[in-house]
Every structure is written in structure tokens, then in C-alpha cells.
XYZ file of C-alpha atoms in Angstrom:
774
model
C 0.000 0.005 -0.025
C 1.220 3.574 -0.707
C 2.680 5.085 2.489
C 1.709 8.476 3.621
C 3.115 11.393 1.666
C 6.304 12.542 3.455
C 5.750 15.948 4.827
C 9.525 16.370 5.571
C 11.514 18.769 3.361
C 14.949 17.393 3.666
C 16.847 14.185 4.176
C 17.783 15.164 7.673
C 14.075 15.686 8.587
C 13.216 12.342 7.013
C 15.862 10.703 9.085
C 14.288 12.438 12.255
C 10.804 11.161 11.250
C 12.282 7.633 10.910
C 13.837 7.736 14.284
C 10.717 9.101 15.897
C 8.756 6.171 14.370
C 11.131 3.722 15.764
C 11.040 5.242 19.186
C 7.329 5.402 19.354
C 6.879 1.767 18.100
C 9.240 0.633 20.774
C 8.722 3.002 23.713
C 5.130 4.431 23.212
C 2.931 1.462 22.395
C -0.868 1.912 22.350
C -1.068 -0.522 25.252
C 0.334 2.006 27.837
C -2.486 4.604 27.248
C -5.354 3.225 29.174
C -3.236 3.452 32.414
C -2.597 7.016 31.880
C -5.987 8.332 31.699
C -6.780 10.968 34.168
C -3.575 10.521 36.001
C -0.800 13.019 36.462
C -1.642 15.140 33.492
C -2.736 12.201 31.398
C 0.857 11.685 30.035
C 3.910 9.735 30.935
C 6.422 12.068 32.543
C 9.240 9.690 32.253
C 8.526 9.275 28.549
C 8.535 13.008 28.062
C 12.043 13.176 29.721
C 13.164 10.598 27.103
C 11.663 12.735 24.282
C 13.626 15.673 25.625
C 16.857 13.517 25.618
C 16.195 12.753 21.957
C 16.023 16.530 21.274
C 12.399 16.766 20.361
C 11.608 19.463 22.798
C 14.473 21.563 21.451
C 13.510 21.470 17.762
C 11.775 24.908 17.796
C 14.326 26.385 20.366
C 16.874 28.731 19.027
C 20.637 27.734 19.156
C 21.275 30.733 21.379
C 19.187 29.028 24.209
C 20.552 25.534 23.682
C 18.112 24.483 20.973
C 18.340 22.770 17.660
C 16.355 25.476 15.591
C 15.247 23.011 13.051
C 11.930 24.620 12.357
C 8.284 23.670 12.091
C 8.704 21.199 9.304
C 10.984 19.021 11.431
C 8.627 19.190 14.298
C 5.692 18.363 12.137
C 7.590 15.174 11.112
C 7.972 14.057 14.686
C 4.474 15.073 15.775
C 3.011 12.947 12.823
C 4.671 10.059 14.350
C 3.298 10.820 17.736
C -0.106 10.913 16.152
C 0.354 7.358 14.873
C 1.005 6.350 18.408
C -1.857 8.414 19.816
C 0.785 9.747 22.169
C -0.587 12.217 24.817
C 2.711 13.936 25.737
C 2.333 17.741 25.288
C 4.841 18.252 22.582
C 2.578 20.461 20.401
C 1.628 23.020 23.061
C 4.940 23.136 24.824
C 7.676 22.523 22.261
C 5.696 23.851 19.531
C 3.542 26.879 20.455
C 5.160 28.074 23.676
C 8.645 27.521 22.253
C 7.929 29.261 19.069
C 6.414 32.316 20.834
C 9.342 32.706 23.162
C 11.681 32.331 20.098
C 9.845 35.168 18.367
C 9.889 37.607 21.360
C 13.009 39.841 22.116
C 15.698 37.874 23.795
C 16.010 38.498 27.446
C 17.140 36.765 30.647
C 13.478 35.300 31.485
C 12.883 34.384 27.980
C 16.110 32.589 27.493
C 15.762 30.753 30.820
C 12.236 29.596 29.656
C 13.558 28.491 26.316
C 16.278 26.529 27.930
C 13.944 24.949 30.254
C 11.672 23.774 27.344
C 14.636 22.473 25.395
C 15.740 20.370 28.484
C 12.197 19.095 29.036
C 12.309 20.494 32.567
C 9.840 23.495 32.007
C 6.316 22.711 30.972
C 5.301 26.267 29.755
C 1.702 26.153 28.555
C 0.071 28.685 26.118
C -2.822 30.561 27.857
C -4.120 32.648 24.985
C -7.810 31.742 24.540
C -10.434 34.323 25.802
C -13.511 32.326 24.772
C -14.159 28.593 25.210
C -15.534 28.306 21.627
C -13.087 30.642 19.793
C -9.352 30.210 19.794
C -8.532 33.669 18.294
C -5.734 35.492 19.865
C -6.001 38.866 18.093
C -8.045 40.761 20.713
C -7.060 39.930 24.306
C -9.660 40.828 26.918
C -7.202 40.014 29.776
C -6.038 43.360 31.218
C -2.633 44.151 32.742
C -1.684 47.344 34.788
C 1.412 48.415 36.610
C 1.555 48.072 40.435
C 4.095 48.743 43.067
C 5.320 45.135 42.835
C 5.438 45.071 39.227
C 2.145 44.168 37.441
C -1.320 43.325 38.111
C -3.137 40.916 35.721
C -7.014 40.279 35.536
C -8.990 38.141 33.158
C -9.880 34.540 32.238
C -8.255 32.084 29.870
C -10.021 29.106 28.466
C -9.018 25.701 27.121
C -5.526 25.707 28.411
C -4.054 22.264 27.472
C -2.354 20.203 30.233
C -3.014 23.008 32.835
C -2.765 20.637 35.758
C 0.891 19.809 34.853
C 1.993 23.233 33.878
C 5.030 24.857 35.646
C 3.803 28.170 34.254
C 1.626 29.878 31.604
C 2.328 32.360 28.783
C -0.457 34.654 29.027
C -1.403 37.379 26.517
C -2.968 40.714 27.787
C -3.497 44.125 26.940
C -0.936 46.632 28.684
C -1.661 50.288 28.241
C -3.523 49.489 25.110
C -0.763 47.355 23.524
C -0.443 43.580 23.365
C 1.818 41.970 25.847
C 2.966 38.537 27.086
C 3.390 37.573 30.718
C 4.932 34.542 32.552
C 2.427 33.379 35.260
C 3.200 30.648 37.604
C 0.266 28.608 39.250
C 1.398 29.541 42.691
C 1.049 33.395 42.087
C -1.468 35.009 44.388
C -4.925 35.362 42.621
C -4.458 32.478 40.231
C -7.084 29.687 40.183
C -7.505 26.844 37.989
C -10.675 25.007 37.081
C -9.932 21.493 35.388
C -12.066 19.931 32.676
C -11.751 16.208 31.841
C -11.228 15.556 28.036
C -12.452 12.633 26.020
C -8.905 11.271 25.691
C -8.095 11.207 29.472
C -6.272 14.440 29.406
C -7.421 17.711 30.795
C -7.784 21.405 29.951
C -8.212 24.266 32.265
C -9.894 27.397 32.825
C -7.320 29.905 34.169
C -8.811 32.598 36.432
C -6.647 35.674 36.892
C -8.135 37.752 39.843
C -5.852 40.805 40.216
C -2.740 38.521 39.978
C 0.383 40.196 41.393
C 3.410 39.617 39.247
C 7.075 40.598 39.586
C 8.520 43.154 37.078
C 10.428 40.491 35.093
C 7.075 38.548 34.531
C 6.539 40.868 31.430
C 8.250 39.156 28.534
C 7.231 41.556 25.873
C 5.148 44.342 24.891
C 4.281 46.078 21.605
C 2.965 45.461 18.126
C 5.439 42.718 17.517
C 3.766 40.658 20.178
C 0.566 40.286 18.204
C 2.347 38.958 15.065
C 4.313 36.624 17.199
C 1.201 35.283 18.897
C -0.481 34.731 15.565
C 2.566 33.080 14.097
C 3.054 30.761 17.107
C -0.705 29.820 17.031
C -0.601 29.189 13.269
C 2.337 26.853 13.715
C 0.362 25.149 16.430
C -2.352 24.630 13.919
C 0.066 23.009 11.598
C 1.325 20.771 14.256
C -2.029 19.758 15.222
C -2.842 18.861 11.697
C 0.361 16.767 11.524
C -0.697 14.849 14.579
C -4.253 14.236 13.083
C -2.577 13.090 9.969
C -0.588 10.349 11.762
C -3.595 9.513 13.990
C -5.873 9.114 10.900
C -3.379 6.991 9.040
C -2.781 4.585 12.024
C -6.484 4.194 12.637
C -7.019 3.586 8.967
C -4.324 0.878 8.996
C -5.942 -0.871 12.008
C -9.226 -0.879 10.220
C -7.782 -2.171 7.002
C -6.006 -4.933 8.809
C -9.298 -5.847 10.652
C -11.195 -5.991 7.251
C -8.503 -8.441 5.993
C -8.888 -10.792 8.860
C -12.533 -10.677 10.119
C -14.805 -13.215 8.379
C -18.733 -13.298 8.042
C -20.830 -15.309 5.864
C -17.704 -17.507 5.214
C -15.865 -14.735 3.616
C -13.287 -11.959 4.760
C -15.300 -8.941 5.033
C -12.755 -6.828 3.272
C -13.974 -8.545 0.096
C -17.462 -6.900 0.472
C -17.687 -4.186 -2.059
C -19.649 -1.726 0.217
C -16.818 -1.947 2.705
C -14.172 -1.584 0.008
C -15.724 1.687 -1.345
C -16.093 3.071 2.108
C -12.381 2.419 2.706
C -11.327 4.030 -0.557
C -13.310 7.182 0.609
C -11.443 7.196 3.762
C -8.131 6.791 1.908
C -8.943 9.812 -0.144
C -9.481 11.967 2.981
C -6.084 10.776 4.420
C -4.462 11.733 1.226
C -5.991 15.152 1.313
C -4.764 15.816 4.681
C -1.266 14.961 3.537
C -1.463 17.124 0.374
C -2.930 20.135 2.111
C -0.428 19.910 5.118
C 2.644 19.549 2.700
C 1.558 22.739 0.931
C 0.878 24.684 4.197
C 4.285 23.673 5.603
C 5.906 24.696 2.426
C 4.178 28.132 2.780
C 5.261 28.447 6.380
C 8.868 27.498 5.892
C 9.342 29.751 2.593
C 7.683 32.874 4.199
C 5.013 32.941 1.499
C 2.640 35.823 1.326
C 1.083 36.138 4.894
C -2.485 36.008 3.614
C -1.861 33.046 1.403
C 0.103 31.216 4.214
C -2.635 31.784 6.791
C -5.235 30.525 4.304
C -3.267 27.231 3.604
C -2.848 26.716 7.364
C -6.481 27.141 8.118
C -7.280 24.750 5.039
C -4.894 22.170 6.412
C -6.488 22.219 9.952
C -10.006 22.169 8.606
C -9.160 19.247 6.257
C -7.268 17.361 9.051
C -10.076 17.829 11.614
C -12.795 16.868 9.269
C -10.984 13.818 7.870
C -9.817 12.579 11.122
C -13.334 12.663 12.647
C -14.626 10.809 9.552
C -11.978 8.161 9.575
C -12.093 7.437 13.290
C -15.907 7.510 13.441
C -16.238 5.179 10.350
C -13.604 2.878 11.984
C -16.108 2.138 14.860
C -18.536 1.184 12.113
C -16.311 -0.898 10.032
C -15.330 -2.885 13.303
C -18.851 -3.498 14.298
C -19.587 -3.993 17.855
C -16.001 -4.636 19.013
C -15.227 -1.020 17.739
C -17.298 0.499 20.512
C -15.543 -1.567 23.338
C -12.551 -0.173 25.391
C -10.367 -3.065 24.587
C -10.362 -2.147 20.867
C -7.732 0.457 20.016
C -10.231 2.325 17.707
C -11.629 4.116 20.664
C -8.298 5.623 21.630
C -8.076 7.135 18.209
C -11.494 8.355 18.242
C -11.118 10.185 21.558
C -7.757 11.631 20.590
C -9.229 12.868 17.292
C -11.932 14.590 19.254
C -9.454 16.475 21.375
C -6.995 17.452 18.794
C -9.713 18.088 16.291
C -11.483 20.730 18.474
C -8.044 22.216 19.658
C -7.217 25.482 18.143
C -10.475 25.633 16.251
C -12.807 22.862 14.959
C -13.865 22.488 11.208
C -16.583 24.943 11.332
C -14.275 27.606 12.842
C -11.691 27.072 10.282
C -14.195 27.031 7.349
C -15.197 30.631 8.539
C -11.629 31.709 8.464
C -11.242 30.220 5.002
C -14.383 32.128 3.814
C -12.857 35.367 5.124
C -9.495 34.818 3.761
C -10.809 33.385 0.256
C -13.333 36.244 0.047
C -15.487 36.348 -3.005
C -15.635 40.101 -2.588
C -11.929 40.813 -3.070
C -11.559 43.197 -5.846
C -9.126 41.803 -8.629
C -6.324 44.031 -9.462
C -6.312 45.474 -12.978
C -4.553 43.328 -15.495
C -1.022 44.715 -16.093
C 1.224 44.238 -19.147
C 3.838 41.611 -18.537
C 6.678 41.109 -21.156
C 7.319 37.738 -22.506
C 10.303 36.012 -21.073
C 13.404 36.381 -23.403
C 14.287 32.766 -23.429
C 10.653 31.545 -23.741
C 10.813 30.010 -20.278
C 7.407 30.921 -18.574
C 8.478 29.329 -15.378
C 11.124 31.977 -14.910
C 8.336 34.584 -14.365
C 7.147 35.113 -10.774
C 3.728 33.549 -10.425
C 1.699 36.711 -10.273
C 3.585 38.060 -13.375
C 2.742 34.849 -15.208
C -1.015 35.156 -14.139
C -1.232 38.676 -15.502
C 0.571 37.701 -18.745
C -2.005 34.808 -19.248
C -4.886 36.869 -18.291
C -3.873 39.822 -20.409
C -3.492 37.712 -23.511
C -6.759 35.974 -23.009
C -8.531 39.262 -22.557
C -6.999 40.655 -25.783
C -7.307 37.502 -27.996
C -10.177 35.110 -26.772
C -13.287 35.518 -29.014
C -15.978 37.261 -27.059
C -18.675 34.977 -28.578
C -17.094 31.818 -27.294
C -16.833 32.746 -23.564
C -18.597 30.242 -21.221
C -20.132 28.045 -23.888
C -23.068 26.091 -22.714
C -21.846 22.867 -24.438
C -18.784 21.231 -25.659
C -17.857 23.333 -29.088
C -17.359 21.473 -32.317
C -14.015 21.778 -34.014
C -15.294 24.376 -36.602
C -16.301 26.760 -33.861
C -12.940 26.675 -32.053
C -10.407 25.937 -34.835
C -9.381 29.473 -34.998
C -8.719 29.786 -31.349
C -6.771 26.422 -31.317
C -4.578 27.789 -34.005
C -4.073 31.036 -32.188
C -2.897 29.263 -29.066
C -0.587 27.111 -31.364
C 0.850 30.190 -32.800
C 1.394 31.628 -29.307
C 2.994 28.459 -28.224
C 0.451 28.053 -25.527
C -1.484 24.946 -26.927
C 0.270 22.364 -24.839
C 1.086 23.922 -21.505
C 2.010 20.559 -19.811
C 4.301 19.263 -22.706
C 7.979 19.545 -22.424
C 9.446 22.592 -24.131
C 11.635 20.322 -26.358
C 8.410 18.870 -27.840
C 6.681 22.171 -28.421
C 5.027 22.671 -25.016
C 5.229 25.339 -22.389
C 6.769 23.032 -19.811
C 4.886 24.703 -17.023
C 5.577 23.628 -13.481
C 2.465 22.416 -11.497
C 2.027 25.910 -9.872
C 1.919 27.705 -13.188
C -0.047 25.038 -14.771
C -2.736 25.549 -12.247
C -2.681 29.425 -12.762
C -2.992 28.809 -16.437
C -6.067 26.527 -15.833
C -7.524 29.147 -13.469
C -7.211 31.890 -15.901
C -8.909 29.734 -18.499
C -11.754 29.363 -16.071
C -11.914 32.915 -15.095
C -12.277 33.957 -18.667
C -14.617 31.308 -19.755
C -12.339 29.833 -22.351
C -13.952 26.882 -24.220
C -12.361 23.493 -24.150
C -10.999 22.666 -27.629
C -10.794 19.061 -29.033
C -7.821 18.079 -26.826
C -7.324 14.291 -26.931
C -4.218 14.719 -28.906
C -2.946 17.277 -26.373
C -3.748 15.676 -23.033
C -3.507 11.983 -24.012
C -1.853 11.147 -27.362
C 0.927 13.637 -27.006
C 2.042 12.682 -23.388
C 1.729 9.080 -24.371
C 3.960 9.275 -27.507
C 6.418 11.401 -25.605
C 6.811 8.778 -23.043
C 6.174 5.436 -25.079
C 6.238 6.234 -28.714
C 9.049 5.681 -31.181
C 11.100 8.737 -32.422
C 9.445 8.333 -35.802
C 5.963 8.441 -34.202
C 6.797 11.491 -32.271
C 8.090 13.101 -35.482
C 5.068 12.206 -37.467
C 2.236 13.092 -34.939
C 3.367 15.672 -32.447
C 3.791 18.564 -34.797
C 0.572 17.794 -36.520
C -1.190 17.883 -33.144
C 0.190 21.287 -32.508
C -0.494 22.510 -35.922
C -4.223 21.574 -35.844
C -3.716 19.103 -38.718
C -4.473 16.034 -36.475
C -7.577 16.045 -34.285
C -7.883 12.905 -32.118
C -10.547 10.879 -30.555
C -10.382 7.837 -28.251
C -11.490 4.362 -29.190
C -11.705 2.469 -25.986
C -15.250 1.746 -24.911
C -17.463 -0.764 -26.644
C -21.139 -1.806 -26.214
C -20.212 -4.524 -23.703
C -16.779 -3.249 -22.483
C -17.133 0.047 -20.914
C -15.797 0.041 -17.295
C -14.736 -3.664 -17.945
C -12.522 -2.432 -20.782
C -10.421 -5.673 -20.971
C -13.488 -7.431 -22.293
C -13.363 -5.600 -25.521
C -14.046 -7.496 -28.772
C -12.665 -5.311 -31.420
C -10.077 -7.409 -33.276
C -6.969 -6.499 -35.152
C -5.360 -9.262 -37.297
C -1.887 -8.872 -38.650
C -1.825 -9.296 -42.466
C 1.515 -8.630 -43.915
C 2.540 -5.131 -43.014
C -1.026 -4.026 -42.033
C -3.522 -4.756 -39.288
C -7.053 -5.413 -40.329
C -9.514 -4.212 -37.696
C -13.049 -5.146 -37.228
C -15.396 -4.075 -34.382
C -17.414 -1.292 -32.802
C -16.486 1.500 -30.465
C -18.960 3.681 -28.541
C -19.134 6.795 -26.451
C -16.343 8.299 -28.547
C -16.287 11.977 -28.023
C -16.544 14.183 -30.975
C -15.570 11.374 -33.326
C -17.500 13.229 -36.186
C -14.727 16.000 -36.073
C -11.798 13.704 -35.567
C -9.047 12.983 -38.149
C -7.386 10.291 -36.100
C -8.360 7.704 -33.441
C -6.279 5.805 -30.920
C -7.823 2.617 -30.137
C -7.509 -0.808 -28.269
C -7.965 -4.010 -30.225
C -7.591 -7.681 -29.371
C -4.600 -9.107 -31.170
C -4.386 -12.478 -29.313
C -7.312 -14.626 -28.066
C -5.321 -17.333 -26.622
C -4.066 -15.459 -23.497
C -5.841 -13.910 -20.585
C -7.918 -10.919 -21.752
C -5.630 -8.162 -20.481
C -2.668 -9.773 -22.124
C -3.791 -9.964 -25.792
C -4.643 -6.400 -26.444
C -2.659 -3.808 -28.571
C -2.727 -0.059 -28.963
C -3.135 1.157 -32.404
C -3.292 4.591 -34.177
C -5.855 5.007 -36.870
C -6.460 7.546 -39.765
C -10.334 8.318 -39.733
C -10.181 8.577 -43.375
C -9.252 4.855 -43.793
C -11.947 3.118 -45.828
C -14.313 0.961 -43.643
C -14.917 3.519 -40.808
C -18.370 4.781 -40.138
C -19.251 7.385 -37.427
C -22.840 7.761 -35.994
C -23.366 10.595 -33.524
C -25.453 9.865 -30.270
C -27.786 12.530 -28.961
C -27.466 12.930 -25.233
C -30.160 14.048 -22.776
C -29.297 17.624 -23.137
C -30.147 17.396 -26.937
C -26.398 17.619 -27.935
C -24.416 15.283 -30.256
C -21.212 14.984 -28.207
C -20.620 11.206 -28.325
C -20.636 8.744 -31.341
C -20.539 5.176 -32.207
C -17.694 4.156 -34.558
C -17.922 1.086 -36.644
C -14.730 -0.500 -38.191
C -15.205 -2.900 -41.042
C -12.062 -4.565 -42.506
C -10.129 -1.298 -41.784
C -6.521 -1.713 -42.978
C -3.920 0.184 -40.800
C -0.167 0.053 -41.309
C 1.727 -1.996 -38.872
C 4.027 0.768 -37.774
C 0.829 2.504 -36.336
C 1.265 0.155 -33.273
C 2.362 1.994 -30.122
C 4.593 -0.269 -27.746
C 4.908 -3.831 -28.531
C 2.374 -6.287 -29.920
C -0.022 -7.387 -27.106
C 1.428 -4.627 -24.876
C -1.624 -2.496 -25.336
C -3.038 -2.956 -21.943
C 0.137 -1.590 -20.355
C 0.020 1.316 -22.611
C -3.776 1.815 -21.950
C -3.153 1.916 -18.204
C -0.688 4.674 -18.669
C -2.940 6.613 -20.868
C -5.952 6.065 -18.370
C -3.618 7.566 -15.739
C -3.326 10.710 -18.004
C -7.101 10.613 -18.657
C -7.767 10.372 -14.874
C -5.460 13.212 -14.036
C -7.149 15.246 -16.793
C -10.682 14.218 -15.531
C -9.524 15.068 -11.990
C -8.513 18.448 -13.174
C -9.862 21.276 -11.131
C -10.991 23.113 -14.351
C -14.578 22.096 -14.221
C -14.981 22.546 -10.516
C -13.391 25.983 -10.651
C -15.633 26.970 -13.492
C -18.839 25.699 -11.742
C -17.615 27.443 -8.445
C -17.337 30.721 -10.342
C -20.823 30.464 -11.780
C -22.254 29.464 -8.268
C -20.477 32.509 -6.714
C -21.954 34.899 -9.360
C -25.446 33.506 -8.816
C -25.165 33.591 -5.124
C -24.010 37.121 -5.009
C -26.744 38.308 -7.244
C -29.321 36.599 -5.091
C -27.868 37.955 -1.889
C -27.154 34.401 -0.560
C -23.958 35.119 1.236
C -26.057 36.747 3.927
C -27.684 33.318 4.514
C -25.523 31.536 7.210
C -26.773 28.015 6.094
C -25.834 28.700 2.451
C -22.521 30.360 3.444
C -21.408 27.150 5.309
C -22.404 24.761 2.488
C -20.739 27.110 -0.086
C -17.580 27.571 2.072
C -17.153 23.794 2.524
C -17.485 23.091 -1.255
C -14.991 26.045 -1.895
C -12.623 24.177 0.467
C -13.099 20.939 -1.464
C -12.196 22.881 -4.704
C -9.061 24.487 -3.113
C -8.051 20.967 -1.751
C -8.685 19.498 -5.264
C -6.362 22.095 -6.700
C -3.628 20.896 -4.225
C -4.238 17.276 -4.772
C -4.068 17.699 -8.445
C -0.882 19.752 -8.172
C 0.618 16.636 -6.639
C -0.161 14.213 -9.540
C 0.870 17.035 -11.998
C 4.265 17.177 -10.301
C 4.695 13.407 -10.827
C 3.960 13.879 -14.528
C 6.324 16.733 -14.874
C 9.106 14.693 -13.246
C 8.367 11.919 -15.804
C 7.284 9.514 -13.062
C 4.490 6.876 -13.668
C 1.107 7.495 -12.311
C 0.064 4.960 -9.714
C -3.369 3.605 -9.383
C -4.123 6.056 -6.601
C -4.645 8.662 -9.406
C -8.112 7.119 -9.590
C -9.117 8.818 -6.451
C -8.195 12.174 -8.039
C -10.793 11.480 -10.744
C -13.477 10.604 -8.075
C -12.887 13.666 -5.970
C -12.735 15.867 -9.008
C -15.899 14.691 -10.729
C -17.912 14.311 -7.518
C -16.914 17.844 -6.337
C -18.157 19.115 -9.650
C -21.442 17.369 -9.332
C -22.155 18.774 -5.982
C -21.437 22.284 -7.225
C -23.924 21.960 -10.106
C -26.441 20.380 -7.883
C -26.333 23.350 -5.368
C -26.530 25.828 -8.260
C -29.818 24.271 -9.260
C -31.041 24.329 -5.796
C -30.389 27.996 -5.149
C -32.199 29.063 -8.443
C -35.309 27.558 -6.928
C -38.262 27.451 -9.268
C -36.068 28.642 -12.174
C -33.363 25.935 -11.513
C -34.555 23.626 -14.438
C -34.694 26.287 -17.140
C -32.835 25.467 -20.297
C -30.481 28.083 -21.637
C -28.620 31.068 -19.917
C -30.167 32.998 -17.213
C -29.158 36.464 -16.125
C -27.016 36.701 -12.971
C -26.015 40.186 -12.405
C -23.546 41.148 -15.059
C -23.209 37.457 -16.286
C -25.450 34.899 -17.841
C -25.322 31.457 -16.404
C -26.491 28.213 -18.098
C -27.340 26.196 -14.925
C -28.745 23.130 -16.672
C -25.702 22.910 -19.065
C -23.481 22.620 -16.150
C -25.625 19.876 -14.439
C -25.759 17.928 -17.699
C -21.974 17.996 -18.176
C -21.478 17.020 -14.599
C -23.483 13.644 -15.040
C -21.277 11.762 -17.476
C -18.087 13.075 -15.856
C -18.425 10.303 -13.078
C -18.696 7.854 -15.864
C -15.994 8.879 -18.365
C -12.614 6.984 -18.075
C -14.209 4.247 -16.006
C -17.012 4.944 -13.618
C -16.272 6.228 -10.142
C -17.324 2.830 -8.766
C -14.793 1.030 -10.858
C -12.081 3.659 -9.723
C -12.872 2.722 -6.180
C -12.565 -0.938 -7.124
C -9.145 -0.250 -8.510
C -7.861 1.487 -5.423
C -9.330 -1.099 -3.023
C -7.477 -3.773 -4.904
C -4.380 -2.136 -6.210
C -3.633 0.389 -3.491
C -5.280 -1.015 -0.148
C -4.806 -4.702 -1.161
C -8.346 -5.704 -0.156
C -9.283 -9.142 -1.302
C -11.661 -10.272 -4.139
């Protein structure tokens, strides 16, 4: 099974993560946890000392205070392994949040002493920043500080202080003379009282009452505008660490459940062979993958000092996805285990309770979705498009991302035909030929192809920008089978002669390709195809029928699968062949769909003679080639393009109808928007694999599932908000724009069927990725 994506960013961090896993496996087994519940802070103090000896508590501490100063990425790698072990030790609040805050404050005797104590594992300094039990915001402290003869007097209340009963002291934020400040408050200080609250996982959190607490002068650690920024950064890194913990926790719980499904028997069969349970597990696998993808992106933003707004958005997205996914995975683990899953002897309960605690810490899913809505606001005014010069060497990757965005946007605005914006259906070749050729002349027809083959060679980030700008401007999809499927296939598997023959003609618009895969009785079960190709001298003679062939009536060429050996198992006797549609014996019959359009066709092949050098790969190697091409198709079908477009239309209609004032709609909308953003991130992971020339694995099937099902949900919500006008055919006015609601709905229906139904994709993942039995 594929292992979790590594969130580390260097070999040293990967080594640290490996050693952390070894330590947790040996010294922090799940069996120890039941005895710790409700006792002495709910964690093992001796094990905490061992973690300090390993250097874990010093990872975020600056070198000047005896720390390692490795950064948040390193600590995330360790915390993920703690999550796999459901370890309760307070590494996140102490070594993560408190250490980071202190490191960001001006150096001083007290600050340095606290950092040294954290690094040594001898000082449990806990963050006490939260003013409300239900809101973890730190930007407006209600706790008030004033000068006194002894030093300072502090009054206020702090909620949800983790591990409060074990604390040696608290880092408390307050307002001092109207400015943010941070104080060190020891539990024994006069006026301090602590109310403890038991949590689901056996640990505690406290409500800290500060009743005119008298503090010495050196209790003030820092004051001023920099304190607010430091608090925000420390809390955001705490969110990253909590997300990393939830990632490890979710994966471990998933593995336990998977093992159970592979051993538990009912009705004389292993229950992991039941398709309903297999599909449920693939859905959980997707959620785990989404946590990893979002967290990796957020960590990268944090360590590279990305734009502050963008960094904060990514962090909230990571915590939102980690919380929602961990809740789902652990909750479903109970159901998949049956009755035993609800007993204390089953380890699933440990993960469920820990997920509840870490999922609600620093904001639950709803709180983070609200922050996502604020940061990814639909009312942000776009900057005017500015002119950007083309790169002198033709390398578009050399431009800064925002310059590239403006270059693409400006060219689309200046050159794309107005009458083709936001088409209600898939355009025919005659309608988009001039645009296709304009892209070709610009060198922008194949953004993902390598430059040496005539493409733009865009990296994943710029490829997403290119897609986003296409959707923003309503650019129609051209006949692109040659661009997104045949071209990448020939670049990787074709002969030099085939590349020289076909690639230039694809770019010139001379060859328009269609796909010949599905047959009347071989759709999702593609290996059962019956079309035959018999070698006759230096030609193949092909007989058979293909169906659901998109825009075959406009195609000049087809790539198809045909059976070339009936004596071997069905997957082994298939070949991949390129066919000129002008060859005698080919008949094309369009099929009208439920929207009234003729987008699909049947193709009949009667004694069609094709040159033998049209074979791609070896004879009977077509299934291997087809799987690679299906990988390209699934990454294409999982592209965020359609969902981005549907989200834009949904946004326009909702704004025009004033629906963003409706809290219930706003919540549904924001969660779908988060799905689209996460889809972009997940797509970027696979796009990066393609760019590096790596083979796409069977897990790309889940990209197709997530992409098409997200698209469908958006179109369904669009119909719903239009109310009694939702089923109108044609474009409807929505403010400055016209939106074809039903067209979007119709195009979303077959999307979950193209390239193998989503049910088949789940079957593939359950067998090839998760290893579940037949």
C-alpha cells in the first residue's frame, strides 16, 4: 500500500521522522495509554524526559538558548509519528507553540531561561491565550494588565489551557496600556485559580482565572505590536502541528481498520471482500491523502515565508481538512469494526477520543471554514490586468507567479473571441479551430508538454494558474485528446518516428484525435473488448465497434485498443493502435445525449487496414500502454478546471441573489469551496509526478473520483439555489453575467462515468492500493 506522503522537506528531517517512528513503536505502544487516563496530567512524565533527551523538545528552540532550531517542518515530522502512536505527551503546546512564541519575542534573561527549560524538558510552559471557550482567536485579548508597586497586576480569564494541571507556568497574553503583551504566570502566584475539565482522551484542559494577580517586574516578557504578530505566528504553527498529529492519527486508525477487514470473517468470507466496505475504505483513503497534500502545501508556505494572507489561508485549510477527515476516519472505523469497535479493549476508541481532542483544539472544522471564507473572500476586488513582457528565453517558469498570471490573463482578454466565452456545451471543431490555431501560434497550446516537444513545460503551480485563468475568462475546451492523451503518451512510449510524425501535426491542428476504448459490452470492464486487429503482412485488419467516442465526427485520427491475441488472458492480448479516420471501412454515427447535443458517437470498423507501424509499444502490450493513458485521462478528468468554473458560476448567482447573507448557504458554499481548493492541491501533487516523468500509480483514480464528484455537488447546489427557475434551459441572467445552470448539471452527469465509472475507480484503489481481497 502507498505510504503517507512525506511532509518532511530534507533528508535530515526524513531521518528524524524515521527515528521518531522507531522510538514510538518501541517505547510508546498503544497498550500504555489506558493506564495514563486521568492521572498526572494524562501523560507519561518519564517518557517526556526521554523525548527531551532525543532533542524533540529543542526542535523549535533557537541555538542561542541551547536548542536545535530545526523549524516547524522538522517538528511536524515528529508530531506526525506521535499521532500514529496516539501519544498524549504535550509536545505540540510546549515545544511547538510556547517555544515558538518565546523564540519570536525579544531575547531576555527570563525568555532565554524559559527556552532553555523547554529544550531540556524541565519546563512545561503552556500557552494560555484563548479568551473564549468556543473561539481560539488571539488577536484581541480581553485580559488586562496594569502597573503595580510590585510590578504588574493581571486580571482576566483564559479558556481551554491544555495540560493545565501539569504546567510549571503559563504564557498569558494581555493588553497593557492598550498594547499587546505577554506575561509569565506561575500557578502559585496570588490570585491564580484553575478549574480543570476532563477531556475525552483522558487528558485535561483548564480555565485559568486571573483575579488581580500580582506579578514581579520580570514577568513581562514583551510588549508592543510585534507581540501580536508573534502570537499569531505561534498559534498558526500550532495549527500545523495539530494537523500533522491528526494526519498520523488518521493513518494509524485507517491501517488498524484495514487489517481488521482483511482478517474478520462473516458469511464464510473475509469482510474486506465486500464491495460496500471496500468503497467506504477508498473514501477514507482519499480523506487521508487530502490531509497529507494540504499539510505539505501549508508547511511549504510556512517555511518559505509565503505571502502572509496566502500562508494563513493554507494553514486554516490544512487544519480544516485534518479535523474533518480525522473525525470521519475514526468515526467510520467504529462502524467498520462493528460492535467490538465500541469497546474499550479495541484501540479504535483511543484514536476516536484523541481525534476529538486534537480536532477541536485550536478551532474545529466549522471555525476554520469561517476563516477560509474570510481569507478566500468572494468580494476581493481583482487588480487591473497589467502588461507583462514575454520571457526572453521563452521559459514561462522563470516569471514570478503573479507576473505569469497577468501575462496569461492579459493575452486571453486581448485575444479570446467574446462569442465563445462560457459556452453552454462542448464546442465543435469548426467553432474553436481559429482559437486552437491562435494558441498554437502563441506556443500555448500544450502547457504541460515539455518545451523540447513544443509545449510550455509549465511547473505544477503555473499550470494551475493557466487553468485558473482559462476558467476565469470562460475559455472553451478545444478538441484536446491529442494534447492531453496522445501527445504525453507518445512522448513517453512512442518511437522517435511516431513522435516526429504526429506531435507537430497535433500542435498545428492538422490531426484532431478521438479515443476508441469503450465498446457496447466493454465500458468499465474495458479488458473485455471484442474489437479485433489481425496482422496481415505489413497491415493490421481491424473489425469491431467503439462507442461513447467523444466528437468522433470531427476527428481526423483515433487511438484505439484492439484484441490481437485470443489465446491468452484478456488483458494480455490487447494492442494499442493509431488509426487515420479517413481509412476506408470506418463509419461514425453521432449519439444524442439527454441535453440534446451530439457529443458522443458510435464508430464502426469494417475490415479497416492500418499500417503495422501504427502500433504503439509492442504487440499485445496495449493494456500496459492503456493503463498509462488512463492515468493521463484520470488526471485530466480530475483536473480542477470544471469545478473552478462551476464555483465561479455558483458565486455569481449566489452574490446576485444575496445568498452570502444566509448563514446556512454560506456554510455549504464554504465547505464546497474548500473542496475545490483541496482539489487544486491534490491535482498539483499528480501534475508534479507527470512533470518529473514518473509513472502515475493507481491512486490517481481517487483524483478522478474527487474531482468529478466535487463538480457534481457544485452543479446540484447551483440548481437548488435557483429555486423554481433551476430547471430552465439556456442562459439565465445573474448580475453582469449569464449562467447556463442546466448545461453545467448535464455535463457533470457523465463526468463520473468517463474514463471508468467512479465505482470502478474505487474498485481499482481497493485492490491495487489498499490490497483488499476479491
